[in-house]
Short mmCIF file of C-alpha atoms in Angstrom, two decimals:
data_model
loop_
_atom_site.label_atom_id
_atom_site.label_comp_id
_atom_site.label_asym_id
_atom_site.label_seq_id
_atom_site.Cartn_x
_atom_site.Cartn_y
_atom_site.Cartn_z
CA MET A 387 0.00 0.00 0.00
CA LEU A 388 1.30 3.43 -0.88
CA ASP A 389 2.01 6.08 1.72
CA PRO A 390 -1.25 8.04 2.21
CA ASN A 391 0.81 11.22 2.52
CA LEU A 392 2.01 10.72 -1.07
CA LEU A 393 -1.57 10.37 -2.30
CA ARG A 394 -2.57 13.54 -0.44
CA GLY A 395 0.45 15.71 -1.17
CA GLN A 396 1.88 14.44 -4.47
CA LEU A 397 -1.11 12.94 -6.25
CA ALA A 398 -0.12 14.16 -9.73
CA VAL A 399 3.42 12.79 -9.37
CA VAL A 400 2.11 9.44 -8.12
CA ALA A 401 -0.35 9.24 -11.05
CA GLU A 402 2.47 9.95 -13.50
CA ARG A 403 4.72 7.25 -12.06
CA LEU A 404 1.90 4.71 -11.97
CA ALA A 405 1.09 5.45 -15.60
CA THR A 406 4.49 3.97 -16.52
CA ARG A 407 3.12 0.68 -15.18
CA GLY A 408 0.05 0.95 -17.38
CA TYR A 409 -2.10 1.83 -14.35
CA THR A 410 -4.51 4.74 -14.52
CA LEU A 411 -4.98 6.31 -11.12
CA ASP A 412 -8.46 7.72 -10.48
CA ALA A 413 -7.07 10.97 -9.10
CA ALA A 414 -10.43 12.74 -9.32
CA ALA A 415 -12.09 10.16 -7.08
CA ILE A 416 -9.28 10.40 -4.53
CA GLU A 417 -9.38 14.20 -4.54
CA SER A 418 -13.15 14.19 -4.09
CA LEU A 419 -13.04 11.74 -1.20
CA GLU A 420 -10.16 13.60 0.46
CA ALA A 421 -12.14 16.87 0.18
CA GLN A 422 -15.15 15.18 1.75
CA ARG A 423 -12.98 13.70 4.51
CA LYS A 424 -11.49 17.08 5.37
CA ALA A 425 -14.92 18.75 5.35
CA VAL A 426 -16.38 16.13 7.70
CA GLN A 427 -13.37 16.36 10.02
CA VAL A 428 -13.54 20.17 10.15
CA GLU A 429 -17.28 20.10 10.86
CA THR A 430 -16.73 17.42 13.51
CA GLN A 431 -14.12 19.55 15.25
CA GLU A 432 -16.41 22.57 15.20
CA LEU A 433 -19.29 20.53 16.59
CA GLN A 434 -17.06 19.15 19.36
CA ASN A 435 -15.98 22.67 20.30
CA THR A 436 -19.61 23.84 20.34
CA ARG A 437 -20.63 20.84 22.45
CA ASN A 438 -17.89 21.58 24.97
CA THR A 439 -18.93 25.24 25.16
CA ARG A 440 -22.61 24.37 25.61
CA SER A 441 -21.79 21.73 28.23
CA LYS A 442 -19.92 24.31 30.29
CA ALA A 443 -22.85 26.68 29.87
CA ILE A 444 -25.21 24.01 31.18
CA GLY A 445 -23.08 23.60 34.28
CA ILE A 446 -23.04 27.35 34.91
CA ALA A 447 -26.81 27.63 34.33
CA LYS A 448 -27.55 24.77 36.71
CA GLY A 449 -25.39 26.43 39.33
CA LYS A 450 -27.54 29.56 39.05
CA GLY A 451 -30.76 27.55 39.10
CA GLU A 452 -31.64 28.56 35.54
CA ASP A 453 -33.59 26.50 32.99
CA THR A 454 -31.17 24.35 30.90
CA ALA A 455 -33.70 22.54 28.70
CA ALA A 456 -32.83 24.48 25.53
CA LEU A 457 -29.08 24.02 26.03
CA MET A 458 -29.48 20.31 26.74
CA ALA A 459 -31.62 19.87 23.63
CA GLU A 460 -28.93 21.62 21.59
CA VAL A 461 -26.20 19.36 23.04
CA ALA A 462 -28.34 16.29 22.27
CA GLY A 463 -28.71 17.48 18.67
CA ILE A 464 -24.95 17.99 18.39
CA ALA A 465 -24.39 14.43 19.65
CA GLU A 466 -26.62 13.08 16.90
CA LYS A 467 -24.74 15.09 14.26
CA LEU A 468 -21.40 13.84 15.64
CA LYS A 469 -22.64 10.25 15.42
CA ALA A 470 -23.74 10.81 11.83
CA ASN A 471 -20.37 12.40 11.01
CA GLU A 472 -18.55 9.44 12.55
CA ALA A 473 -20.49 7.05 10.31
CA ARG A 474 -19.90 9.26 7.27
CA LEU A 475 -16.17 9.51 7.99
CA ALA A 476 -15.92 5.72 8.34
CA GLU A 477 -17.68 5.34 4.98
CA ILE A 478 -15.31 7.80 3.27
CA GLN A 479 -12.24 6.12 4.80
CA GLN A 480 -13.50 2.72 3.63
CA GLN A 481 -13.92 4.06 0.09
CA LEU A 482 -10.39 5.49 0.19
CA ALA A 483 -9.05 2.18 1.55
CA THR A 484 -10.75 0.24 -1.25
CA ILE A 485 -9.09 2.46 -3.86
CA THR A 486 -5.72 2.45 -2.09
CA LEU A 487 -5.59 -1.35 -1.74
CA GLY A 488 -6.01 -1.66 -5.50
CA ILE A 489 -3.11 0.67 -6.37
CA PRO A 490 0.16 -1.10 -7.32
CA ASN A 491 3.57 -0.18 -5.94
CA LEU A 492 5.56 2.70 -7.39
CA PRO A 493 8.46 1.56 -9.62
CA ASP A 494 11.96 2.24 -8.38
CA ALA A 495 13.87 4.99 -10.21
CA SER A 496 16.28 2.36 -11.62
CA VAL A 497 13.49 0.41 -13.37
CA PRO A 498 13.29 0.94 -17.15
CA GLN A 499 10.01 2.24 -18.51
CA GLY A 500 8.06 0.03 -20.88
CA ALA A 501 4.66 -1.47 -21.55
CA ASP A 502 5.51 -5.18 -21.57
CA GLU A 503 8.27 -7.82 -21.55
CA ASN A 504 9.71 -6.44 -24.79
CA ALA A 505 11.11 -3.51 -22.79
CA ASN A 506 12.86 -5.70 -20.19
CA VAL A 507 16.62 -5.22 -20.05
CA GLU A 508 19.06 -8.12 -20.06
CA GLN A 509 21.69 -7.81 -17.33
CA HIS A 510 23.92 -10.80 -18.06
CA ARG A 511 24.00 -14.41 -19.20
CA TRP A 512 25.62 -17.51 -17.79
CA GLY A 513 26.43 -20.71 -19.68
CA SER A 514 26.07 -21.65 -23.33
CA PRO A 515 23.08 -23.57 -24.69
CA ARG A 516 23.99 -27.12 -25.60
CA SER A 517 24.17 -28.15 -29.25
CA PHE A 518 22.28 -31.37 -29.98
CA ASP A 519 23.05 -33.77 -32.84
CA PHE A 520 19.57 -35.30 -32.63
CA ALA A 521 15.98 -34.08 -32.65
CA VAL A 522 15.28 -32.44 -29.30
CA ARG A 523 12.26 -33.67 -27.33
CA ASP A 524 10.29 -31.44 -24.99
CA HIS A 525 9.69 -32.40 -21.38
CA VAL A 526 6.24 -33.85 -22.15
CA GLU A 527 7.68 -36.28 -24.70
CA LEU A 528 10.57 -37.16 -22.41
CA GLY A 529 8.20 -37.65 -19.48
CA ALA A 530 5.94 -39.97 -21.46
CA HIS A 531 8.81 -42.46 -21.54
CA LYS A 532 7.90 -45.20 -19.02
CA GLY A 533 4.95 -43.07 -17.90
CA TRP A 534 7.12 -40.80 -15.76
CA LEU A 535 4.92 -37.75 -16.41
CA ASP A 536 1.20 -38.43 -16.74
CA GLY A 537 -1.25 -35.62 -17.46
CA GLU A 538 -4.12 -37.93 -18.42
CA VAL A 539 -4.32 -39.64 -15.05
CA ALA A 540 -3.97 -36.27 -13.32
CA ALA A 541 -6.87 -34.92 -15.40
CA LYS A 542 -8.97 -37.90 -14.31
CA LEU A 543 -8.14 -37.18 -10.69
CA SER A 544 -8.35 -33.40 -10.64
CA GLY A 545 -8.89 -31.86 -14.07
CA SER A 546 -6.64 -30.03 -16.49
CA ARG A 547 -3.29 -28.48 -15.51
CA PHE A 548 -2.34 -31.11 -12.97
CA THR A 549 0.39 -33.75 -13.32
CA VAL A 550 1.26 -37.12 -11.84
CA LEU A 551 4.99 -37.86 -11.59
CA ARG A 552 6.24 -41.42 -11.17
CA GLY A 553 9.36 -43.42 -10.52
CA GLU A 554 12.77 -41.93 -11.17
CA LEU A 555 11.34 -38.62 -12.42
CA ALA A 556 9.41 -38.16 -9.17
CA ARG A 557 12.63 -38.81 -7.31
CA LEU A 558 14.49 -36.27 -9.44
CA HIS A 559 11.79 -33.73 -8.62
CA ARG A 560 12.25 -34.43 -4.90
CA ALA A 561 16.03 -34.26 -5.26
CA LEU A 562 15.79 -30.77 -6.75
CA ALA A 563 13.79 -29.52 -3.76
CA GLN A 564 16.19 -31.05 -1.24
CA PHE A 565 19.21 -29.69 -3.09
CA MET A 566 17.78 -26.15 -3.16
CA LEU A 567 16.84 -26.19 0.52
CA ASP A 568 20.26 -27.49 1.55
CA LEU A 569 22.02 -24.89 -0.58
CA HIS A 570 20.00 -21.95 0.74
CA THR A 571 20.20 -23.00 4.38
CA GLU A 572 23.81 -24.23 4.50
CA GLU A 573 25.50 -21.77 2.14
CA HIS A 574 23.20 -18.75 1.69
CA GLY A 575 22.13 -18.13 5.28
CA TYR A 576 18.37 -18.66 4.97
CA SER A 577 16.46 -20.28 7.80
CA GLU A 578 14.32 -23.26 6.75
CA THR A 579 10.68 -22.65 7.65
CA ASN A 580 7.66 -24.92 7.29
CA VAL A 581 4.50 -22.88 6.76
CA PRO A 582 0.73 -23.49 6.42
CA LEU A 583 -0.65 -23.97 2.93
CA ILE A 584 -3.97 -22.40 3.94
CA VAL A 585 -4.10 -18.78 5.11
CA ASN A 586 -6.69 -16.18 6.04
CA SER A 587 -7.71 -13.11 4.08
CA GLU A 588 -5.56 -10.83 6.26
CA SER A 589 -2.47 -12.68 5.11
CA MET A 590 -3.47 -12.47 1.45
CA GLN A 591 -4.20 -8.77 1.79
CA GLY A 592 -0.89 -8.21 3.56
CA THR A 593 1.19 -9.34 0.60
CA GLY A 594 -1.12 -7.86 -2.04
CA GLN A 595 -3.06 -10.83 -3.44
CA LEU A 596 -6.31 -9.43 -2.06
CA PRO A 597 -8.51 -7.75 -2.93
CA LYS A 598 -7.31 -7.25 -6.51
CA PHE A 599 -6.42 -10.82 -7.54
CA GLU A 600 -9.03 -12.95 -5.81
CA GLU A 601 -10.08 -14.65 -9.07
CA ASP A 602 -6.58 -16.11 -9.38
CA LEU A 603 -6.80 -17.82 -5.97
CA PHE A 604 -8.24 -21.10 -4.77
CA SER A 605 -10.42 -20.68 -1.68
CA ILE A 606 -12.22 -22.96 0.76
CA GLU A 607 -14.67 -22.59 3.63
CA VAL A 608 -13.38 -23.58 7.08
CA ASN A 609 -15.87 -23.32 9.94
CA GLU A 610 -17.88 -20.78 7.92
CA ALA A 611 -14.77 -18.64 7.41
CA LYS A 612 -13.14 -18.18 4.02
CA ARG A 613 -9.55 -19.37 3.71
CA TYR A 614 -7.16 -19.40 0.76
CA LEU A 615 -4.66 -21.90 -0.62
CA ILE A 616 -1.33 -20.12 -0.92
CA PRO A 617 -0.16 -19.14 -4.44
CA THR A 618 3.39 -19.08 -3.05
CA SER A 619 4.94 -19.45 0.40
CA GLU A 620 5.87 -15.78 0.12
CA VAL A 621 2.44 -15.16 1.66
CA PRO A 622 2.84 -17.00 4.99
CA LEU A 623 6.59 -16.30 5.23
CA THR A 624 6.19 -12.53 4.83
CA ASN A 625 3.15 -12.38 7.09
CA ILE A 626 5.15 -13.87 9.95
CA VAL A 627 6.16 -10.27 10.73
CA ARG A 628 2.64 -8.86 10.32
CA ASP A 629 1.62 -6.66 13.26
CA THR A 630 5.05 -7.01 14.85
CA ILE A 631 8.02 -4.79 15.67
CA VAL A 632 11.28 -6.60 14.85
CA ASP A 633 14.44 -5.80 16.78
CA ALA A 634 17.18 -4.25 14.67
CA ASP A 635 19.65 -7.04 15.48
CA GLN A 636 17.28 -9.60 13.93
CA LEU A 637 17.53 -7.95 10.51
CA PRO A 638 17.94 -9.00 7.81
CA LEU A 639 15.58 -11.86 8.58
CA ARG A 640 16.08 -14.48 5.85
CA MET A 641 13.66 -17.39 5.47
CA THR A 642 13.20 -20.18 2.95
CA ALA A 643 10.43 -22.72 2.52
CA HIS A 644 9.61 -25.60 0.20
CA SER A 645 5.88 -25.72 -0.36
CA LEU A 646 3.08 -26.61 -2.66
CA CYS A 647 1.61 -23.60 -4.48
CA PHE A 648 -1.89 -23.25 -5.90
CA ARG A 649 -2.99 -20.84 -8.63
CA ALA A 650 -6.31 -20.70 -10.44
CA GLU A 651 -4.57 -18.86 -13.33
CA ALA A 652 -7.86 -17.31 -14.42
CA GLY A 653 -7.73 -16.28 -18.06
CA SER A 654 -4.30 -17.74 -18.84
CA GLY A 655 -3.79 -20.20 -21.66
CA GLY A 656 -1.74 -20.86 -24.77
CA ARG A 657 1.17 -23.24 -25.17
CA ASP A 658 2.07 -23.07 -21.48
CA VAL A 659 -0.89 -25.22 -20.45
CA ARG A 660 0.85 -28.22 -22.04
CA GLY A 661 2.86 -30.26 -19.56
CA MET A 662 4.26 -28.65 -16.43
CA ILE A 663 4.99 -25.07 -17.52
CA ARG A 664 1.84 -23.54 -16.03
CA GLN A 665 0.02 -25.69 -13.47
CA HIS A 666 -2.74 -25.16 -10.94
CA GLN A 667 -0.56 -26.99 -8.40
CA PHE A 668 3.22 -26.86 -8.33
CA GLU A 669 6.13 -26.76 -5.91
CA LYS A 670 8.62 -24.02 -5.21
CA VAL A 671 11.46 -23.18 -2.89
CA GLU A 672 10.80 -19.60 -1.83
CA LEU A 673 13.20 -17.00 -0.47
CA VAL A 674 11.94 -14.14 1.72
CA SER A 675 13.94 -11.38 3.37
CA ILE A 676 12.80 -8.76 5.87
CA SER A 677 15.34 -5.95 5.92
CA LYS A 678 16.15 -2.45 7.07
CA PRO A 679 15.19 0.07 4.37
CA ALA A 680 18.79 1.19 3.80
CA GLU A 681 19.88 -2.41 3.17
CA SER A 682 17.10 -3.68 0.90
CA ASP A 683 18.86 -2.90 -2.41
CA ASP A 684 21.89 -4.96 -1.36
CA GLU A 685 19.61 -7.68 -0.03
CA HIS A 686 17.83 -7.78 -3.40
CA GLU A 687 21.12 -8.38 -5.22
CA ARG A 688 22.11 -11.02 -2.68
CA MET A 689 18.79 -12.87 -3.03
CA THR A 690 18.94 -12.86 -6.82
CA ARG A 691 22.50 -14.16 -6.70
CA SER A 692 21.36 -17.00 -4.40
CA ALA A 693 18.85 -18.09 -7.05
CA GLU A 694 21.46 -17.80 -9.81
CA ILE A 695 23.81 -20.12 -7.95
CA VAL A 696 21.10 -22.81 -8.00
CA LEU A 697 21.07 -22.73 -11.81
CA GLU A 698 24.85 -22.57 -12.09
CA LYS A 699 25.33 -25.60 -9.84
CA LEU A 700 22.76 -27.45 -11.96
CA GLY A 701 24.67 -26.44 -15.10
CA LEU A 702 21.63 -24.73 -16.64
CA PRO A 703 22.25 -21.74 -18.96
CA TYR A 704 20.26 -18.68 -17.90
CA ARG A 705 20.02 -14.93 -18.23
CA ARG A 706 19.09 -12.22 -15.73
CA MET A 707 16.47 -9.68 -16.85
CA LEU A 708 15.59 -6.38 -15.19
CA LEU A 709 11.85 -6.07 -15.64
CA CYS A 710 10.39 -2.86 -17.01
CA THR A 711 7.63 -0.89 -15.29
CA GLY A 712 4.85 -2.55 -17.28
CA ASP A 713 5.96 -6.13 -16.60
CA MET A 714 6.44 -6.07 -12.83
CA GLY A 715 4.18 -7.70 -10.28
CA PHE A 716 1.64 -5.70 -8.29
CA ALA A 717 3.67 -5.34 -5.07
CA ALA A 718 7.14 -5.01 -6.61
CA ALA A 719 9.19 -1.83 -6.80
CA LYS A 720 11.98 -3.61 -8.69
CA THR A 721 12.22 -7.15 -10.07
CA TYR A 722 14.88 -9.35 -11.59
CA ASP A 723 13.71 -12.40 -13.55
CA LEU A 724 16.00 -15.35 -14.12
CA GLU A 725 15.20 -17.13 -17.37
CA VAL A 726 16.50 -20.64 -17.99
CA TRP A 727 17.28 -22.06 -21.43
CA LEU A 728 14.71 -24.58 -22.74
CA PRO A 729 16.04 -26.40 -25.82
CA SER A 730 12.60 -27.51 -27.06
CA GLN A 731 11.44 -23.88 -27.24
CA ASP A 732 14.83 -22.53 -28.35
CA THR A 733 14.46 -19.68 -25.91
CA TYR A 734 14.83 -18.60 -22.30
CA ARG A 735 11.84 -18.99 -19.96
CA GLU A 736 11.27 -17.56 -16.49
CA ILE A 737 12.27 -19.83 -13.61
CA SER A 738 12.76 -17.29 -10.83
CA SER A 739 11.46 -13.84 -10.03
CA CYS A 740 13.16 -11.83 -7.26
CA SER A 741 11.48 -8.62 -6.12
CA ASN A 742 12.13 -5.79 -3.71
CA CYS A 743 8.74 -4.54 -2.50
CA GLY A 744 10.12 -1.70 -0.37
CA ASP A 745 7.66 -0.77 2.38
CA PHE A 746 4.61 -1.51 0.19
CA GLN A 747 3.71 -4.83 1.86
CA ALA A 748 4.97 -3.71 5.26
CA ARG A 749 2.49 -0.80 5.31
CA ARG A 750 -0.38 -3.20 4.56
CA MET A 751 0.83 -5.59 7.28
CA LEU A 752 2.01 -2.98 9.79
CA ALA A 753 5.36 -4.77 9.86
CA ARG A 754 7.98 -2.62 11.55
CA TRP A 755 11.44 -2.58 13.10
CA ARG A 756 12.75 -0.47 15.94
CA ASN A 757 15.38 1.94 14.69
CA PRO A 758 17.97 2.21 17.49
CA GLU A 759 18.90 5.74 16.39
CA SER A 760 15.41 7.12 16.97
CA ASN A 761 14.14 4.28 19.19
CA LYS A 762 10.91 4.52 17.17
CA PRO A 763 9.15 1.88 15.06
CA GLU A 764 9.61 2.25 11.29
CA LEU A 765 8.36 0.16 8.38
CA VAL A 766 10.61 -2.68 7.24
CA HIS A 767 11.28 -3.55 3.60
CA THR A 768 10.16 -6.93 2.30
CA LEU A 769 11.72 -8.99 -0.50
CA ASN A 770 10.76 -12.29 -2.08
CA GLY A 771 12.09 -14.58 -4.77
CA SER A 772 11.93 -18.07 -6.19
CA GLY A 773 14.92 -20.11 -5.31
CA THR A 774 13.66 -21.71 -7.62
CA ALA A 775 10.43 -23.09 -9.11
CA ILE A 776 10.97 -26.86 -8.81
CA GLY A 777 8.73 -27.94 -11.69
CA ARG A 778 10.41 -25.57 -14.12
CA ALA A 779 13.84 -26.63 -12.84
CA LEU A 780 12.79 -30.24 -13.52
CA ILE A 781 11.74 -29.30 -17.06
CA ALA A 782 15.05 -27.54 -17.67
CA VAL A 783 17.07 -30.48 -16.36
CA MET A 784 15.07 -32.97 -18.44
CA GLU A 785 15.51 -31.03 -21.66
CA ASN A 786 19.11 -29.88 -21.21
CA TYR A 787 20.35 -33.28 -20.01
CA GLN A 788 18.45 -35.47 -22.48
CA ASN A 789 20.06 -38.08 -24.70
CA ALA A 790 19.17 -39.37 -28.15
CA ASP A 791 17.50 -42.50 -26.73
CA GLY A 792 15.19 -40.45 -24.49
CA SER A 793 17.19 -41.06 -21.32
CA ILE A 794 18.09 -38.16 -19.02
CA ASP A 795 21.42 -37.74 -17.26
CA VAL A 796 21.32 -36.62 -13.63
CA PRO A 797 23.27 -33.40 -12.94
CA GLU A 798 26.30 -34.10 -10.77
CA VAL A 799 25.11 -31.89 -7.94
CA LEU A 800 21.94 -34.00 -7.58
CA LEU A 801 23.67 -37.39 -7.43
CA PRO A 802 23.85 -37.43 -3.59
CA TYR A 803 20.05 -37.24 -3.52
CA MET A 804 19.34 -39.94 -6.14
CA GLY A 805 20.32 -43.13 -4.32
CA GLY A 806 22.84 -44.23 -6.91
CA ILE A 807 20.76 -43.32 -9.97
CA THR A 808 22.93 -41.49 -12.50
CA ARG A 809 20.63 -41.66 -15.52
CA LEU A 810 16.85 -41.86 -15.95
CA SER A 811 16.45 -44.53 -18.62
#
């Protein structure tokens, strides 16, 4: 959520910056509601002053034995007006909150302007795509071998965009998750955290999924209360600090979690619905950092580098992209995407997205730290990233390590997790 002071004092500047994201701010509606809010507050203050004056007058009149009926009637009328103003002010504030909760974060000054992914800026590449001397298979064809990857059975069980993994491929999928967790906890300083897969609406609102993106979420009813299946463990991890004041010596707070993720993906389609590219249910190792504002830029670089090391150790060619204003997520102020090489598509595809959200989520969550210099609570900065998406890492390994006979070599770094299996064949 944006700073209300920015919306009140620099509305035109905010609207201009949001326009670079393709978002049109309804400045007129905000100005109108702010004018109404001020008018109600001014009238309320005047009424309170009048009530106080009349109340004193009643006391004086009673002391003199004078009739106070008219004064008491006036005070009663003022009380009714104050009650009406209180209700009106609450209504105006709710309308402002509804608008504010739907406004995306402001892009950082270092983010390039652009309407879509075509304006993203490549930062660097690592590795060279492998040259094949045989016809390359995609992960669906490779997974059909021995029934390792089965979309038909998954569709029977749950519907489209679900997958059943079997045998050695299922083990390779598990190995990737264990490898990523071990790397991030043992070498990158993240604390392993096991989080709920079902959260309340406050948690979803805190990280920005609600109210704007409810149609993209799976929800259930629990004891007549609505709950949501997490789209990423960013939601419960980040909300751990909701409504808290973190001590300065605890920052940066770095957490990682391996979890299932659930996304309704309303309106999405195209080639990505084939196989495991875009699923309703998938697994991810998430990275979340809670940092001091002055350190969040460095923490963003550190987090992105942690995700890059995953791909380098797996021997997967990738490139880092700085997303433009029009391609960033709702809560992000700045985002790096890591795109891994997929031979079957002859292109790079996103496998990790690392974002610095500044104080945008923290303001929604009231997540703060105590600055020792002022000894006052201030908003933290929140960051999140994929470290990485396990299903897409599996796809990349399958396609980049495939052989002419349809077998798949196991990357060296995963061998300790495979129980002696060196090749899926």
